[in-house]
PDB file of C-alpha atoms in Angstrom:
ATOM      1  CA  UNK A   1     139.943  96.665 145.530  1.00 63.00           C
ATOM      2  CA  UNK A   2     141.974  99.864 145.940  1.00 78.00           C
ATOM      3  CA  UNK A   3     142.162 100.537 142.202  1.00 85.00           C
ATOM      4  CA  UNK A   4     138.917  99.044 140.912  1.00 82.00           C
ATOM      5  CA  UNK A   5     137.179 101.343 138.495  1.00 84.00           C
ATOM      6  CA  UNK A   6     136.833 102.037 134.796  1.00 86.00           C
ATOM      7  CA  UNK A   7     139.875 102.578 132.598  1.00 89.00           C
ATOM      8  CA  UNK A   8     141.002 106.184 132.453  1.00 88.00           C
ATOM      9  CA  UNK A   9     139.518 107.102 135.843  1.00 90.00           C
ATOM     10  CA  UNK A  10     141.692 108.863 138.412  1.00 91.00           C
ATOM     11  CA  UNK A  11     142.479 107.107 141.704  1.00 92.00           C
ATOM     12  CA  UNK A  12     140.154 107.846 144.649  1.00 92.00           C
ATOM     13  CA  UNK A  13     140.859 111.469 145.668  1.00 93.00           C
ATOM     14  CA  UNK A  14     139.863 110.761 149.266  1.00 93.00           C
ATOM     15  CA  UNK A  15     142.854 108.404 149.498  1.00 92.00           C
ATOM     16  CA  UNK A  16     145.382 109.747 146.982  1.00 94.00           C
ATOM     17  CA  UNK A  17     146.868 113.152 146.243  1.00 95.00           C
ATOM     18  CA  UNK A  18     149.540 114.344 143.833  1.00 96.00           C
ATOM     19  CA  UNK A  19     152.867 116.120 143.906  1.00 94.00           C
ATOM     20  CA  UNK A  20     152.621 118.468 140.921  1.00 96.00           C
ATOM     21  CA  UNK A  21     155.687 120.019 139.330  1.00 94.00           C
ATOM     22  CA  UNK A  22     159.366 119.194 139.132  1.00 91.00           C
ATOM     23  CA  UNK A  23     162.617 119.320 141.092  1.00 76.00           C
ATOM     24  CA  UNK A  24     161.965 117.085 144.084  1.00 77.00           C
ATOM     25  CA  UNK A  25     165.669 117.041 144.933  1.00 70.00           C
ATOM     26  CA  UNK A  26     166.755 114.316 142.517  1.00 72.00           C
ATOM     27  CA  UNK A  27     167.368 116.436 139.388  1.00 75.00           C
ATOM     28  CA  UNK A  28     164.553 114.740 137.515  1.00 82.00           C
ATOM     29  CA  UNK A  29     163.764 115.647 133.932  1.00 89.00           C
ATOM     30  CA  UNK A  30     159.988 115.143 134.091  1.00 92.00           C
ATOM     31  CA  UNK A  31     157.143 117.378 135.153  1.00 96.00           C
ATOM     32  CA  UNK A  32     154.781 115.427 137.434  1.00 96.00           C
ATOM     33  CA  UNK A  33     151.082 115.874 136.699  1.00 97.00           C
ATOM     34  CA  UNK A  34     147.696 114.571 137.799  1.00 96.00           C
ATOM     35  CA  UNK A  35     146.584 114.135 134.165  1.00 97.00           C
ATOM     36  CA  UNK A  36     145.021 110.790 133.163  1.00 95.00           C
ATOM     37  CA  UNK A  37     147.712 110.501 130.477  1.00 95.00           C
ATOM     38  CA  UNK A  38     150.192 110.055 133.339  1.00 96.00           C
ATOM     39  CA  UNK A  39     148.157 108.438 136.137  1.00 96.00           C
ATOM     40  CA  UNK A  40     144.890 106.488 135.870  1.00 95.00           C
ATOM     41  CA  UNK A  41     143.180 103.186 136.519  1.00 93.00           C
ATOM     42  CA  UNK A  42     143.453 100.551 133.798  1.00 92.00           C
ATOM     43  CA  UNK A  43     140.010  98.980 134.353  1.00 91.00           C
ATOM     44  CA  UNK A  44     141.573  95.718 135.579  1.00 91.00           C
ATOM     45  CA  UNK A  45     142.303  96.727 139.186  1.00 90.00           C
ATOM     46  CA  UNK A  46     145.665  98.367 138.537  1.00 92.00           C
ATOM     47  CA  UNK A  47     146.907 101.921 138.846  1.00 94.00           C
ATOM     48  CA  UNK A  48     149.081 102.877 135.908  1.00 95.00           C
ATOM     49  CA  UNK A  49     151.715 105.599 136.136  1.00 95.00           C
ATOM     50  CA  UNK A  50     153.141 106.466 132.733  1.00 94.00           C
ATOM     51  CA  UNK A  51     156.257 108.471 131.916  1.00 94.00           C
ATOM     52  CA  UNK A  52     155.861 110.210 128.571  1.00 95.00           C
ATOM     53  CA  UNK A  53     158.351 111.952 126.315  1.00 95.00           C
ATOM     54  CA  UNK A  54     156.596 115.254 125.591  1.00 97.00           C
ATOM     55  CA  UNK A  55     157.242 118.961 125.998  1.00 96.00           C
ATOM     56  CA  UNK A  56     155.216 120.132 128.982  1.00 96.00           C
ATOM     57  CA  UNK A  57     155.675 123.365 130.966  1.00 95.00           C
ATOM     58  CA  UNK A  58     159.389 123.522 130.209  1.00 93.00           C
ATOM     59  CA  UNK A  59     160.146 119.833 130.756  1.00 94.00           C
ATOM     60  CA  UNK A  60     160.895 117.216 128.107  1.00 94.00           C
ATOM     61  CA  UNK A  61     158.982 114.460 129.940  1.00 95.00           C
ATOM     62  CA  UNK A  62     155.900 114.002 132.112  1.00 96.00           C
ATOM     63  CA  UNK A  63     155.001 111.432 134.759  1.00 95.00           C
ATOM     64  CA  UNK A  64     153.187 111.351 138.115  1.00 96.00           C
ATOM     65  CA  UNK A  65     153.877 111.215 141.866  1.00 95.00           C
ATOM     66  CA  UNK A  66     150.995 110.111 144.051  1.00 95.00           C
ATOM     67  CA  UNK A  67     150.902 110.336 147.829  1.00 94.00           C
ATOM     68  CA  UNK A  68     148.696 109.823 150.860  1.00 93.00           C
ATOM     69  CA  UNK A  69     149.793 113.035 152.618  1.00 92.00           C
ATOM     70  CA  UNK A  70     146.966 114.192 154.912  1.00 91.00           C
ATOM     71  CA  UNK A  71     144.862 111.149 153.961  1.00 93.00           C
ATOM     72  CA  UNK A  72     146.615 108.225 155.661  1.00 92.00           C
ATOM     73  CA  UNK A  73     149.106 107.925 158.487  1.00 92.00           C
ATOM     74  CA  UNK A  74     150.440 104.806 160.195  1.00 93.00           C
ATOM     75  CA  UNK A  75     153.410 104.078 162.410  1.00 93.00           C
ATOM     76  CA  UNK A  76     154.635 100.499 162.291  1.00 96.00           C
ATOM     77  CA  UNK A  77     153.049  97.466 160.704  1.00 97.00           C
ATOM     78  CA  UNK A  78     153.298  96.020 157.219  1.00 98.00           C
ATOM     79  CA  UNK A  79     153.373  98.249 154.159  1.00 97.00           C
ATOM     80  CA  UNK A  80     153.301  96.578 150.755  1.00 97.00           C
ATOM     81  CA  UNK A  81     152.552  97.137 147.096  1.00 96.00           C
ATOM     82  CA  UNK A  82     152.342  94.762 144.178  1.00 96.00           C
ATOM     83  CA  UNK A  83     154.194  96.460 141.334  1.00 96.00           C
ATOM     84  CA  UNK A  84     155.421  95.797 137.830  1.00 96.00           C
ATOM     85  CA  UNK A  85     158.315  98.137 137.101  1.00 96.00           C
ATOM     86  CA  UNK A  86     159.476  99.651 133.807  1.00 94.00           C
ATOM     87  CA  UNK A  87     162.970  99.238 132.458  1.00 93.00           C
ATOM     88  CA  UNK A  88     165.108 101.808 130.699  1.00 91.00           C
ATOM     89  CA  UNK A  89     167.775 104.407 131.274  1.00 89.00           C
ATOM     90  CA  UNK A  90     166.649 107.322 133.453  1.00 87.00           C
ATOM     91  CA  UNK A  91     163.571 105.682 135.009  1.00 90.00           C
ATOM     92  CA  UNK A  92     163.527 105.828 138.819  1.00 90.00           C
ATOM     93  CA  UNK A  93     160.267 104.538 140.336  1.00 93.00           C
ATOM     94  CA  UNK A  94     160.042 104.285 144.110  1.00 95.00           C
ATOM     95  CA  UNK A  95     157.621 103.299 146.870  1.00 96.00           C
ATOM     96  CA  UNK A  96     158.447 105.074 150.127  1.00 96.00           C
ATOM     97  CA  UNK A  97     157.236 106.475 153.416  1.00 96.00           C
ATOM     98  CA  UNK A  98     157.950 109.998 154.618  1.00 95.00           C
ATOM     99  CA  UNK A  99     157.438 111.225 158.170  1.00 94.00           C
ATOM    100  CA  UNK A 100     154.100 112.990 158.699  1.00 92.00           C
ATOM    101  CA  UNK A 101     156.013 115.913 160.258  1.00 94.00           C
ATOM    102  CA  UNK A 102     157.818 116.654 156.979  1.00 91.00           C
ATOM    103  CA  UNK A 103     156.313 120.166 156.649  1.00 91.00           C
ATOM    104  CA  UNK A 104     157.544 121.227 160.098  1.00 95.00           C
ATOM    105  CA  UNK A 105     160.705 119.127 160.587  1.00 95.00           C
ATOM    106  CA  UNK A 106     162.017 118.957 157.028  1.00 91.00           C
ATOM    107  CA  UNK A 107     164.027 116.192 155.444  1.00 92.00           C
ATOM    108  CA  UNK A 108     165.883 114.139 156.653  1.00 94.00           C
ATOM    109  CA  UNK A 109     164.747 114.934 160.222  1.00 95.00           C
ATOM    110  CA  UNK A 110     161.231 113.633 159.470  1.00 95.00           C
ATOM    111  CA  UNK A 111     162.679 110.276 158.392  1.00 95.00           C
ATOM    112  CA  UNK A 112     162.151 108.328 155.201  1.00 96.00           C
ATOM    113  CA  UNK A 113     161.781 104.609 154.588  1.00 97.00           C
ATOM    114  CA  UNK A 114     162.327 103.549 150.990  1.00 97.00           C
ATOM    115  CA  UNK A 115     160.388 100.314 150.673  1.00 98.00           C
ATOM    116  CA  UNK A 116     161.562  99.991 147.078  1.00 98.00           C
ATOM    117  CA  UNK A 117     163.786 102.158 144.921  1.00 96.00           C
ATOM    118  CA  UNK A 118     164.624 101.020 141.425  1.00 96.00           C
ATOM    119  CA  UNK A 119     166.769 102.330 138.599  1.00 94.00           C
ATOM    120  CA  UNK A 120     165.468 101.264 135.191  1.00 92.00           C
ATOM    121  CA  UNK A 121     168.969 100.651 133.843  1.00 94.00           C
ATOM    122  CA  UNK A 122     169.358  97.826 136.410  1.00 96.00           C
ATOM    123  CA  UNK A 123     166.158  95.820 135.774  1.00 96.00           C
ATOM    124  CA  UNK A 124     167.041  93.047 138.257  1.00 97.00           C
ATOM    125  CA  UNK A 125     167.979  95.256 141.254  1.00 98.00           C
ATOM    126  CA  UNK A 126     165.970  97.113 143.898  1.00 98.00           C
ATOM    127  CA  UNK A 127     167.128  98.930 147.016  1.00 98.00           C
ATOM    128  CA  UNK A 128     165.553  99.437 150.421  1.00 98.00           C
ATOM    129  CA  UNK A 129     166.828 102.362 152.483  1.00 97.00           C
ATOM    130  CA  UNK A 130     166.391 104.229 155.721  1.00 96.00           C
ATOM    131  CA  UNK A 131     167.098 107.994 155.848  1.00 96.00           C
ATOM    132  CA  UNK A 132     167.321 110.200 158.925  1.00 95.00           C
ATOM    133  CA  UNK A 133     169.617 112.763 160.568  1.00 95.00           C
ATOM    134  CA  UNK A 134     173.208 111.602 160.058  1.00 94.00           C
ATOM    135  CA  UNK A 135     172.333 108.842 157.576  1.00 93.00           C
ATOM    136  CA  UNK A 136     170.652 110.396 154.564  1.00 91.00           C
ATOM    137  CA  UNK A 137     171.273 110.787 150.855  1.00 88.00           C
ATOM    138  CA  UNK A 138     174.385 108.815 149.877  1.00 88.00           C
ATOM    139  CA  UNK A 139     174.927 107.780 153.521  1.00 93.00           C
ATOM    140  CA  UNK A 140     171.511 106.093 153.929  1.00 95.00           C
ATOM    141  CA  UNK A 141     171.283 102.655 155.491  1.00 96.00           C
ATOM    142  CA  UNK A 142     170.633 100.663 152.336  1.00 96.00           C
ATOM    143  CA  UNK A 143     170.218  97.059 151.287  1.00 97.00           C
ATOM    144  CA  UNK A 144     170.194  95.687 147.772  1.00 97.00           C
ATOM    145  CA  UNK A 145     168.155  92.819 146.348  1.00 98.00           C
ATOM    146  CA  UNK A 146     168.979  91.196 143.013  1.00 98.00           C
ATOM    147  CA  UNK A 147     166.179  89.243 141.370  1.00 97.00           C
ATOM    148  CA  UNK A 148     167.370  86.010 139.762  1.00 93.00           C
ATOM    149  CA  UNK A 149     166.237  85.450 136.170  1.00 90.00           C
ATOM    150  CA  UNK A 150     164.016  88.002 134.456  1.00 91.00           C
ATOM    151  CA  UNK A 151     163.923  91.610 135.619  1.00 95.00           C
ATOM    152  CA  UNK A 152     161.260  93.405 137.666  1.00 97.00           C
ATOM    153  CA  UNK A 153     159.754  94.575 134.359  1.00 96.00           C
ATOM    154  CA  UNK A 154     158.716  91.013 133.372  1.00 96.00           C
ATOM    155  CA  UNK A 155     156.065  90.396 136.056  1.00 96.00           C
ATOM    156  CA  UNK A 156     154.418  91.829 139.173  1.00 96.00           C
ATOM    157  CA  UNK A 157     156.298  91.514 142.484  1.00 97.00           C
ATOM    158  CA  UNK A 158     155.343  92.384 146.068  1.00 98.00           C
ATOM    159  CA  UNK A 159     157.631  94.904 147.779  1.00 98.00           C
ATOM    160  CA  UNK A 160     157.147  95.257 151.526  1.00 98.00           C
ATOM    161  CA  UNK A 161     158.498  96.304 154.870  1.00 98.00           C
ATOM    162  CA  UNK A 162     157.511  95.054 158.280  1.00 98.00           C
ATOM    163  CA  UNK A 163     158.099  97.881 160.741  1.00 97.00           C
ATOM    164  CA  UNK A 164     158.378  96.904 164.407  1.00 98.00           C
ATOM    165  CA  UNK A 165     159.338  99.061 167.408  1.00 96.00           C
ATOM    166  CA  UNK A 166     163.016  98.103 167.157  1.00 96.00           C
ATOM    167  CA  UNK A 167     163.578  96.961 163.548  1.00 96.00           C
ATOM    168  CA  UNK A 168     162.457  97.238 159.957  1.00 98.00           C
ATOM    169  CA  UNK A 169     162.522  94.217 157.658  1.00 98.00           C
ATOM    170  CA  UNK A 170     162.592  94.629 153.854  1.00 98.00           C
ATOM    171  CA  UNK A 171     161.080  91.928 151.633  1.00 98.00           C
ATOM    172  CA  UNK A 172     160.578  91.122 147.966  1.00 98.00           C
ATOM    173  CA  UNK A 173     157.911  88.486 147.324  1.00 98.00           C
ATOM    174  CA  UNK A 174     158.086  87.676 151.067  1.00 98.00           C
ATOM    175  CA  UNK A 175     161.825  86.955 150.833  1.00 97.00           C
ATOM    176  CA  UNK A 176     163.742  88.958 153.480  1.00 98.00           C
ATOM    177  CA  UNK A 177     166.786  90.763 152.123  1.00 98.00           C
ATOM    178  CA  UNK A 178     167.526  93.352 154.806  1.00 97.00           C
ATOM    179  CA  UNK A 179     166.764  93.886 158.467  1.00 97.00           C
TER     180      UNK A 179
END
């Protein structure tokens, strides 16, 4: 229901916002936009985020980063998304949570939970990570899940966490791979 609507329409602005620009700390090559060429509904209940090779405001590529900042906030519970991921060198899609106090506390103090991070050059592997003071960046608490058979680009999969008061559980298609 979240992404029902005609093809080419933007996601519901009361629920979704955008990070516009570049340089989010990961040395990306794309400029993130809110243009329908990069982020729109497909008319079949899916949100499509497209990376494009094009010159745009000094970048050689464009894509999109959507967020719920200021629109949705939840501590604990289940967070999930059903995603079909692209494959290819340089692609780095992710589904993650960032502390609501990011603007005042900064990163990594605000905390970050990576529900799913994926590198397109490893189409069968996803990572789930926890970042905070003393365990961020390359020192994050991270688990790895390797999908048997075809890669994550072949079909949709459900990526989730279940966040309790004293633990976080990471799942792919309801299979636990890290706690």
